[in-house]
C-alpha cells in the first residue's frame, strides 16, 4: 500500500472503488461524499445512491446543499432498509432533472441490494454516460448482517463497477467497528480515504488499482523461512484475515470440496463430476457423518458452498452449464494442505 495525505476532491486516477472512512453524519463525511460527486462532473453523469441507515431525503438534501445546481443528469436512490419515511421534499423541489426512488422491502437481504443495483447499472450503462455509485453505508449493513455476507456484497459490487467503469464510493464509520473489521474491508478497494481529525484526509492506494484483492491473488512471499532453502517460503501470505480463512474452512463439506479442487490438474470440472468426488471423499472419512445421498451433496454444493466460493473469487460457478472453474492459488492451497494433513493425517 502507498500512503500520502490528500483531499477528498483529489481522487487518484484509475480507481473505480473508494472506501470513505469518516464518522457517520459528520461534516467531513458529508463533504467527502459531495466532493467525490463534484469531482466526477456529476451534472453530466448518472448517479445511484444506496441508503441503509439514512432516509433517501437525507442524502438528496445533502447533494442539494453541497452541489448547488450541479445535480446528476439522472439520480436513482435505492432505499435498502432505512425504515424511515420515503417521502422526499428534495425530490419535490424539482432540483433533480430525473429522479427515481426505489424502496426495497423490510426483509431485504444482501443479494437483493446487489440484484437491484445491477439492474439499474445495466440499464444506465447503455446510455454511454459516466456512472457514479454511492453506498451509505457499510456500517448500516454490518448492523444487520454477518461480516462475511457484507464482504461478499462489496466484492460483487466492486467487481461489477470495475467491469463497466463505474466510479463508486462506500461509506464506513471507523468508530463504530473494531480495528480488525475495518482492516478486513480496506483491501477490497482501490483507494481508501480516511478522515483523521488532527490531519484531515489521508489517502491510501493499492499498488495495483486494477486488481481486486480476492483469494485469487498471491502475494510475493518473503524468503528465508523454510529450512534448507532460503528462497522457498513455508507458507505464502494471502490478502485476507486469519479469521476469514478459518471461517472459510470451518464447514466440513467445503473442506472436502477444496481438498479435491487443489489436487486437480485441470481447472475446469463439470458439476456432476465434482459432486461425485466430494460424495466419495465424505463417505471415506471415518470421522465424518456419512452424507444422506449424492443428491443431498449436490444441493448443498450448488446452493451454498459453490456460490460462496464464487463470491470470494476462489472459483467461478456457471449455473447455466453447471460447470466450475477453479483458480489455483499457492497461498490458499498452502493453508488447505496443512488443514488436510491435520484432519486426515
GROMACS .gro file of C-alpha atoms in nm:
model
  345
    1UNK     CA    1   0.000   0.000   0.000
    2UNK     CA    2   0.114   0.352  -0.080
    3UNK     CA    3   0.006   0.627   0.158
    4UNK     CA    4   0.000   1.004   0.149
    5UNK     CA    5  -0.203   1.299   0.260
    6UNK     CA    6  -0.464   1.444   0.028
    7UNK     CA    7  -0.808   1.594  -0.001
    8UNK     CA    8  -1.124   1.417  -0.096
    9UNK     CA    9  -1.157   1.634  -0.408
   10UNK     CA   10  -0.835   1.485  -0.543
   11UNK     CA   11  -0.923   1.122  -0.616
   12UNK     CA   12  -0.649   0.901  -0.754
   13UNK     CA   13  -0.671   0.811  -1.121
   14UNK     CA   14  -0.772   0.462  -1.235
   15UNK     CA   15  -0.964   0.397  -0.910
   16UNK     CA   16  -1.314   0.259  -0.956
   17UNK     CA   17  -1.376   0.172  -0.590
   18UNK     CA   18  -1.317   0.400  -0.293
   19UNK     CA   19  -1.372   0.338   0.079
   20UNK     CA   20  -1.457   0.655   0.273
   21UNK     CA   21  -1.369   0.625   0.642
   22UNK     CA   22  -1.521   0.909   0.841
   23UNK     CA   23  -1.752   0.943   1.140
   24UNK     CA   24  -2.112   0.896   1.034
   25UNK     CA   25  -2.310   1.219   0.976
   26UNK     CA   26  -2.003   1.434   1.045
   27UNK     CA   27  -1.929   1.739   0.831
   28UNK     CA   28  -1.624   1.562   0.692
   29UNK     CA   29  -1.826   1.258   0.588
   30UNK     CA   30  -2.094   1.467   0.417
   31UNK     CA   31  -1.848   1.697   0.243
   32UNK     CA   32  -1.649   1.394   0.136
   33UNK     CA   33  -1.948   1.235  -0.036
   34UNK     CA   34  -2.032   1.556  -0.221
   35UNK     CA   35  -1.665   1.605  -0.304
   36UNK     CA   36  -1.647   1.275  -0.492
   37UNK     CA   37  -1.960   1.359  -0.691
   38UNK     CA   38  -1.843   1.711  -0.775
   39UNK     CA   39  -1.501   1.590  -0.891
   40UNK     CA   40  -1.668   1.348  -1.132
   41UNK     CA   41  -1.864   1.629  -1.305
   42UNK     CA   42  -2.188   1.498  -1.164
   43UNK     CA   43  -2.409   1.719  -1.383
   44UNK     CA   44  -2.300   1.513  -1.684
   45UNK     CA   45  -2.336   1.180  -1.502
   46UNK     CA   46  -2.597   0.936  -1.383
   47UNK     CA   47  -2.581   0.852  -1.012
   48UNK     CA   48  -2.709   0.569  -0.793
   49UNK     CA   49  -2.714   0.605  -0.416
   50UNK     CA   50  -2.790   0.310  -0.186
   51UNK     CA   51  -2.916   0.429   0.153
   52UNK     CA   52  -2.926   0.192   0.450
   53UNK     CA   53  -2.936   0.392   0.773
   54UNK     CA   54  -3.044   0.729   0.636
   55UNK     CA   55  -3.363   0.826   0.457
   56UNK     CA   56  -3.345   0.892   0.082
   57UNK     CA   57  -3.439   1.254   0.150
   58UNK     CA   58  -3.137   1.298   0.379
   59UNK     CA   59  -2.895   1.203   0.100
   60UNK     CA   60  -3.075   1.410  -0.160
   61UNK     CA   61  -3.074   1.713   0.069
   62UNK     CA   62  -2.701   1.665   0.124
   63UNK     CA   63  -2.641   1.672  -0.251
   64UNK     CA   64  -2.851   1.987  -0.283
   65UNK     CA   65  -2.657   2.165  -0.007
   66UNK     CA   66  -2.311   2.086  -0.143
   67UNK     CA   67  -2.357   2.056  -0.519
   68UNK     CA   68  -2.553   2.378  -0.576
   69UNK     CA   69  -2.707   2.349  -0.922
   70UNK     CA   70  -2.479   2.066  -1.035
   71UNK     CA   71  -2.734   1.789  -0.999
   72UNK     CA   72  -2.689   1.446  -1.165
   73UNK     CA   73  -2.841   1.413  -1.509
   74UNK     CA   74  -3.032   1.119  -1.362
   75UNK     CA   75  -3.040   1.005  -0.999
   76UNK     CA   76  -3.164   0.677  -0.851
   77UNK     CA   77  -3.199   0.636  -0.476
   78UNK     CA   78  -3.222   0.275  -0.358
   79UNK     CA   79  -3.364   0.266  -0.005
   80UNK     CA   80  -3.222  -0.060   0.132
   81UNK     CA   81  -3.388  -0.077   0.469
   82UNK     CA   82  -3.359   0.266   0.630
   83UNK     CA   83  -3.709   0.214   0.776
   84UNK     CA   84  -3.753   0.591   0.753
   85UNK     CA   85  -4.022   0.784   0.565
   86UNK     CA   86  -3.971   0.761   0.190
   87UNK     CA   87  -4.139   1.095   0.118
   88UNK     CA   88  -3.890   1.345  -0.018
   89UNK     CA   89  -3.905   1.723  -0.005
   90UNK     CA   90  -3.582   1.723  -0.205
   91UNK     CA   91  -3.747   1.518  -0.478
   92UNK     CA   92  -4.046   1.751  -0.483
   93UNK     CA   93  -3.822   2.056  -0.516
   94UNK     CA   94  -3.761   1.992  -0.884
   95UNK     CA   95  -3.383   2.031  -0.840
   96UNK     CA   96  -3.316   1.692  -0.998
   97UNK     CA   97  -3.370   1.661  -1.376
   98UNK     CA   98  -3.468   1.295  -1.335
   99UNK     CA   99  -3.514   1.116  -1.004
  100UNK     CA  100  -3.625   0.763  -0.916
  101UNK     CA  101  -3.688   0.633  -0.563
  102UNK     CA  102  -3.660   0.253  -0.541
  103UNK     CA  103  -3.768   0.125  -0.199
  104UNK     CA  104  -3.673  -0.232  -0.111
  105UNK     CA  105  -3.884  -0.439   0.134
  106UNK     CA  106  -3.807  -0.454   0.504
  107UNK     CA  107  -3.689  -0.816   0.460
  108UNK     CA  108  -3.411  -0.704   0.225
  109UNK     CA  109  -3.102  -0.928   0.202
  110UNK     CA  110  -2.757  -0.855   0.056
  111UNK     CA  111  -2.841  -1.035  -0.267
  112UNK     CA  112  -3.147  -0.807  -0.311
  113UNK     CA  113  -2.923  -0.499  -0.296
  114UNK     CA  114  -2.676  -0.649  -0.541
  115UNK     CA  115  -2.951  -0.750  -0.784
  116UNK     CA  116  -3.121  -0.410  -0.765
  117UNK     CA  117  -2.800  -0.215  -0.823
  118UNK     CA  118  -2.705  -0.448  -1.110
  119UNK     CA  119  -3.043  -0.391  -1.272
  120UNK     CA  120  -3.008  -0.014  -1.259
  121UNK     CA  121  -2.645  -0.020  -1.374
  122UNK     CA  122  -2.736  -0.249  -1.661
  123UNK     CA  123  -2.992   0.000  -1.785
  124UNK     CA  124  -2.781   0.311  -1.729
  125UNK     CA  125  -2.464   0.180  -1.894
  126UNK     CA  126  -2.645   0.169  -2.229
  127UNK     CA  127  -2.657   0.550  -2.231
  128UNK     CA  128  -2.278   0.583  -2.263
  129UNK     CA  129  -2.271   0.838  -1.979
  130UNK     CA  130  -2.037   0.840  -1.675
  131UNK     CA  131  -2.189   0.638  -1.390
  132UNK     CA  132  -2.147   0.705  -1.018
  133UNK     CA  133  -2.239   0.486  -0.720
  134UNK     CA  134  -2.260   0.586  -0.353
  135UNK     CA  135  -2.333   0.330  -0.079
  136UNK     CA  136  -2.425   0.471   0.260
  137UNK     CA  137  -2.324   0.283   0.449
  138UNK     CA  138  -2.127  -0.031   0.529
  139UNK     CA  139  -2.184   0.047   0.895
  140UNK     CA  140  -2.558   0.017   0.844
  141UNK     CA  141  -2.516  -0.311   0.659
  142UNK     CA  142  -2.295  -0.458   0.933
  143UNK     CA  143  -2.561  -0.379   1.191
  144UNK     CA  144  -2.799  -0.617   1.010
  145UNK     CA  145  -2.586  -0.890   0.855
  146UNK     CA  146  -2.281  -1.102   0.925
  147UNK     CA  147  -1.949  -0.958   0.820
  148UNK     CA  148  -1.877  -1.221   0.553
  149UNK     CA  149  -2.211  -1.150   0.381
  150UNK     CA  150  -2.130  -0.780   0.364
  151UNK     CA  151  -1.782  -0.858   0.230
  152UNK     CA  152  -1.938  -1.079  -0.038
  153UNK     CA  153  -2.175  -0.794  -0.135
  154UNK     CA  154  -1.891  -0.542  -0.153
  155UNK     CA  155  -1.680  -0.779  -0.362
  156UNK     CA  156  -1.964  -0.833  -0.610
  157UNK     CA  157  -2.044  -0.462  -0.640
  158UNK     CA  158  -1.680  -0.359  -0.682
  159UNK     CA  159  -1.623  -0.627  -0.942
  160UNK     CA  160  -1.921  -0.511  -1.149
  161UNK     CA  161  -1.823  -0.144  -1.117
  162UNK     CA  162  -1.472  -0.226  -1.238
  163UNK     CA  163  -1.607  -0.418  -1.536
  164UNK     CA  164  -1.826  -0.132  -1.664
  165UNK     CA  165  -1.609   0.157  -1.540
  166UNK     CA  166  -1.837   0.291  -1.267
  167UNK     CA  167  -1.686   0.534  -1.016
  168UNK     CA  168  -1.808   0.409  -0.677
  169UNK     CA  169  -1.751   0.503  -0.315
  170UNK     CA  170  -1.874   0.329   0.000
  171UNK     CA  171  -1.901   0.492   0.343
  172UNK     CA  172  -1.796   0.341   0.676
  173UNK     CA  173  -1.780   0.486   1.026
  174UNK     CA  174  -1.450   0.355   1.170
  175UNK     CA  175  -1.553   0.450   1.523
  176UNK     CA  176  -1.847   0.208   1.504
  177UNK     CA  177  -1.630  -0.100   1.439
  178UNK     CA  178  -1.330  -0.281   1.574
  179UNK     CA  179  -0.995  -0.218   1.408
  180UNK     CA  180  -0.999  -0.578   1.283
  181UNK     CA  181  -1.327  -0.521   1.096
  182UNK     CA  182  -1.202  -0.201   0.932
  183UNK     CA  183  -0.879  -0.374   0.826
  184UNK     CA  184  -1.076  -0.652   0.660
  185UNK     CA  185  -1.252  -0.404   0.430
  186UNK     CA  186  -0.951  -0.193   0.330
  187UNK     CA  187  -0.807  -0.445   0.077
  188UNK     CA  188  -1.140  -0.465  -0.107
  189UNK     CA  189  -1.096  -0.114  -0.251
  190UNK     CA  190  -0.862   0.056  -0.495
  191UNK     CA  191  -0.833   0.361  -0.269
  192UNK     CA  192  -0.913   0.438   0.096
  193UNK     CA  193  -0.991   0.796   0.200
  194UNK     CA  194  -0.971   0.830   0.577
  195UNK     CA  195  -1.052   1.144   0.773
  196UNK     CA  196  -0.827   1.199   1.075
  197UNK     CA  197  -0.943   1.492   1.292
  198UNK     CA  198  -0.587   1.612   1.353
  199UNK     CA  199  -0.462   1.567   0.997
  200UNK     CA  200  -0.755   1.590   0.756
  201UNK     CA  201  -0.797   1.343   0.472
  202UNK     CA  202  -0.535   1.071   0.427
  203UNK     CA  203  -0.524   0.877   0.100
  204UNK     CA  204  -0.412   0.514   0.082
  205UNK     CA  205  -0.399   0.349  -0.260
  206UNK     CA  206  -0.335  -0.011  -0.356
  207UNK     CA  207  -0.022  -0.073  -0.558
  208UNK     CA  208  -0.230  -0.204  -0.847
  209UNK     CA  209  -0.568  -0.032  -0.859
  210UNK     CA  210  -0.681  -0.257  -1.145
  211UNK     CA  211  -0.673  -0.574  -0.936
  212UNK     CA  212  -0.946  -0.653  -0.685
  213UNK     CA  213  -0.799  -0.835  -0.382
  214UNK     CA  214  -0.961  -1.178  -0.365
  215UNK     CA  215  -0.836  -1.527  -0.286
  216UNK     CA  216  -0.718  -1.542  -0.649
  217UNK     CA  217  -0.430  -1.308  -0.559
  218UNK     CA  218  -0.099  -1.441  -0.435
  219UNK     CA  219   0.132  -1.204  -0.253
  220UNK     CA  220   0.502  -1.242  -0.328
  221UNK     CA  221   0.633  -1.416  -0.016
  222UNK     CA  222   0.943  -1.331   0.186
  223UNK     CA  223   1.226  -1.582   0.164
  224UNK     CA  224   1.439  -1.741   0.428
  225UNK     CA  225   1.176  -1.918   0.635
  226UNK     CA  226   1.196  -2.276   0.509
  227UNK     CA  227   1.473  -2.499   0.638
  228UNK     CA  228   1.721  -2.599   0.370
  229UNK     CA  229   1.600  -2.349   0.109
  230UNK     CA  230   1.610  -1.978   0.200
  231UNK     CA  231   1.437  -1.889  -0.129
  232UNK     CA  232   1.128  -2.101  -0.071
  233UNK     CA  233   0.876  -2.000   0.197
  234UNK     CA  234   0.699  -2.241   0.430
  235UNK     CA  235   0.374  -2.051   0.380
  236UNK     CA  236   0.257  -1.779   0.144
  237UNK     CA  237   0.055  -1.483   0.275
  238UNK     CA  238  -0.292  -1.410   0.134
  239UNK     CA  239  -0.483  -1.079   0.143
  240UNK     CA  240  -0.750  -1.184   0.393
  241UNK     CA  241  -0.764  -1.203   0.768
  242UNK     CA  242  -0.686  -1.517   0.962
  243UNK     CA  243  -1.041  -1.525   1.097
  244UNK     CA  244  -1.191  -1.526   0.748
  245UNK     CA  245  -0.967  -1.811   0.635
  246UNK     CA  246  -1.077  -2.011   0.939
  247UNK     CA  247  -1.443  -1.936   0.859
  248UNK     CA  248  -1.386  -2.050   0.500
  249UNK     CA  249  -1.252  -2.387   0.619
  250UNK     CA  250  -1.499  -2.432   0.905
  251UNK     CA  251  -1.757  -2.630   0.704
  252UNK     CA  252  -1.656  -2.998   0.660
  253UNK     CA  253  -1.816  -3.029   0.314
  254UNK     CA  254  -1.648  -2.711   0.193
  255UNK     CA  255  -1.314  -2.851   0.313
  256UNK     CA  256  -1.373  -3.171   0.115
  257UNK     CA  257  -1.451  -2.962  -0.191
  258UNK     CA  258  -1.133  -2.756  -0.152
  259UNK     CA  259  -0.921  -3.064  -0.080
  260UNK     CA  260  -1.032  -3.207  -0.414
  261UNK     CA  261  -1.000  -2.886  -0.617
  262UNK     CA  262  -0.643  -2.816  -0.508
  263UNK     CA  263  -0.535  -3.164  -0.626
  264UNK     CA  264  -0.691  -3.145  -0.973
  265UNK     CA  265  -0.466  -3.099  -1.275
  266UNK     CA  266  -0.743  -2.945  -1.486
  267UNK     CA  267  -0.904  -2.617  -1.379
  268UNK     CA  268  -1.249  -2.679  -1.528
  269UNK     CA  269  -1.477  -2.953  -1.400
  270UNK     CA  270  -1.844  -3.045  -1.462
  271UNK     CA  271  -2.064  -3.005  -1.156
  272UNK     CA  272  -2.176  -3.371  -1.171
  273UNK     CA  273  -1.816  -3.490  -1.155
  274UNK     CA  274  -1.744  -3.258  -0.864
  275UNK     CA  275  -2.048  -3.385  -0.673
  276UNK     CA  276  -1.933  -3.745  -0.726
  277UNK     CA  277  -1.582  -3.674  -0.598
  278UNK     CA  278  -1.700  -3.487  -0.288
  279UNK     CA  279  -1.959  -3.758  -0.213
  280UNK     CA  280  -1.692  -4.029  -0.236
  281UNK     CA  281  -1.449  -3.832  -0.018
  282UNK     CA  282  -1.708  -3.779   0.256
  283UNK     CA  283  -1.803  -4.148   0.267
  284UNK     CA  284  -1.434  -4.239   0.302
  285UNK     CA  285  -1.366  -4.019   0.605
  286UNK     CA  286  -1.448  -4.219   0.923
  287UNK     CA  287  -1.478  -3.915   1.148
  288UNK     CA  288  -1.734  -3.751   0.922
  289UNK     CA  289  -2.110  -3.802   0.922
  290UNK     CA  290  -2.196  -4.011   0.615
  291UNK     CA  291  -2.389  -3.797   0.365
  292UNK     CA  292  -2.755  -3.891   0.326
  293UNK     CA  293  -2.730  -3.921  -0.051
  294UNK     CA  294  -2.544  -3.794  -0.355
  295UNK     CA  295  -2.836  -3.560  -0.427
  296UNK     CA  296  -2.804  -3.405  -0.082
  297UNK     CA  297  -2.436  -3.333  -0.151
  298UNK     CA  298  -2.523  -3.182  -0.490
  299UNK     CA  299  -2.786  -2.950  -0.347
  300UNK     CA  300  -2.557  -2.817  -0.074
  301UNK     CA  301  -2.271  -2.758  -0.319
  302UNK     CA  302  -2.488  -2.586  -0.579
  303UNK     CA  303  -2.684  -2.364  -0.341
  304UNK     CA  304  -2.435  -2.296  -0.064
  305UNK     CA  305  -2.066  -2.374  -0.100
  306UNK     CA  306  -2.003  -2.304  -0.469
  307UNK     CA  307  -2.181  -1.964  -0.471
  308UNK     CA  308  -1.988  -1.862  -0.158
  309UNK     CA  309  -1.654  -1.961  -0.310
  310UNK     CA  310  -1.750  -1.780  -0.630
  311UNK     CA  311  -1.819  -1.460  -0.433
  312UNK     CA  312  -1.473  -1.484  -0.277
  313UNK     CA  313  -1.301  -1.529  -0.613
  314UNK     CA  314  -1.178  -1.881  -0.540
  315UNK     CA  315  -1.364  -2.027  -0.836
  316UNK     CA  316  -1.621  -1.944  -1.100
  317UNK     CA  317  -1.951  -2.132  -1.084
  318UNK     CA  318  -2.157  -2.119  -1.405
  319UNK     CA  319  -2.514  -2.226  -1.331
  320UNK     CA  320  -2.612  -2.211  -1.698
  321UNK     CA  321  -2.395  -2.509  -1.795
  322UNK     CA  322  -2.332  -2.649  -1.446
  323UNK     CA  323  -1.956  -2.612  -1.464
  324UNK     CA  324  -1.689  -2.496  -1.220
  325UNK     CA  325  -1.356  -2.330  -1.296
  326UNK     CA  326  -1.108  -2.333  -1.009
  327UNK     CA  327  -0.842  -2.061  -0.977
  328UNK     CA  328  -0.523  -2.218  -0.847
  329UNK     CA  329  -0.365  -2.015  -0.568
  330UNK     CA  330  -0.049  -2.131  -0.388
  331UNK     CA  331  -0.127  -1.901  -0.094
  332UNK     CA  332  -0.465  -2.051  -0.017
  333UNK     CA  333  -0.358  -2.404  -0.110
  334UNK     CA  334  -0.074  -2.397   0.143
  335UNK     CA  335  -0.336  -2.341   0.414
  336UNK     CA  336  -0.573  -2.606   0.272
  337UNK     CA  337  -0.295  -2.864   0.254
  338UNK     CA  338  -0.194  -2.801   0.614
  339UNK     CA  339  -0.554  -2.836   0.736
  340UNK     CA  340  -0.598  -3.154   0.530
  341UNK     CA  341  -0.294  -3.309   0.697
  342UNK     CA  342  -0.429  -3.223   1.038
  343UNK     CA  343  -0.772  -3.367   0.965
  344UNK     CA  344  -0.686  -3.673   0.754
  345UNK     CA  345  -0.325  -3.747   0.852
   0.00000   0.00000   0.00000
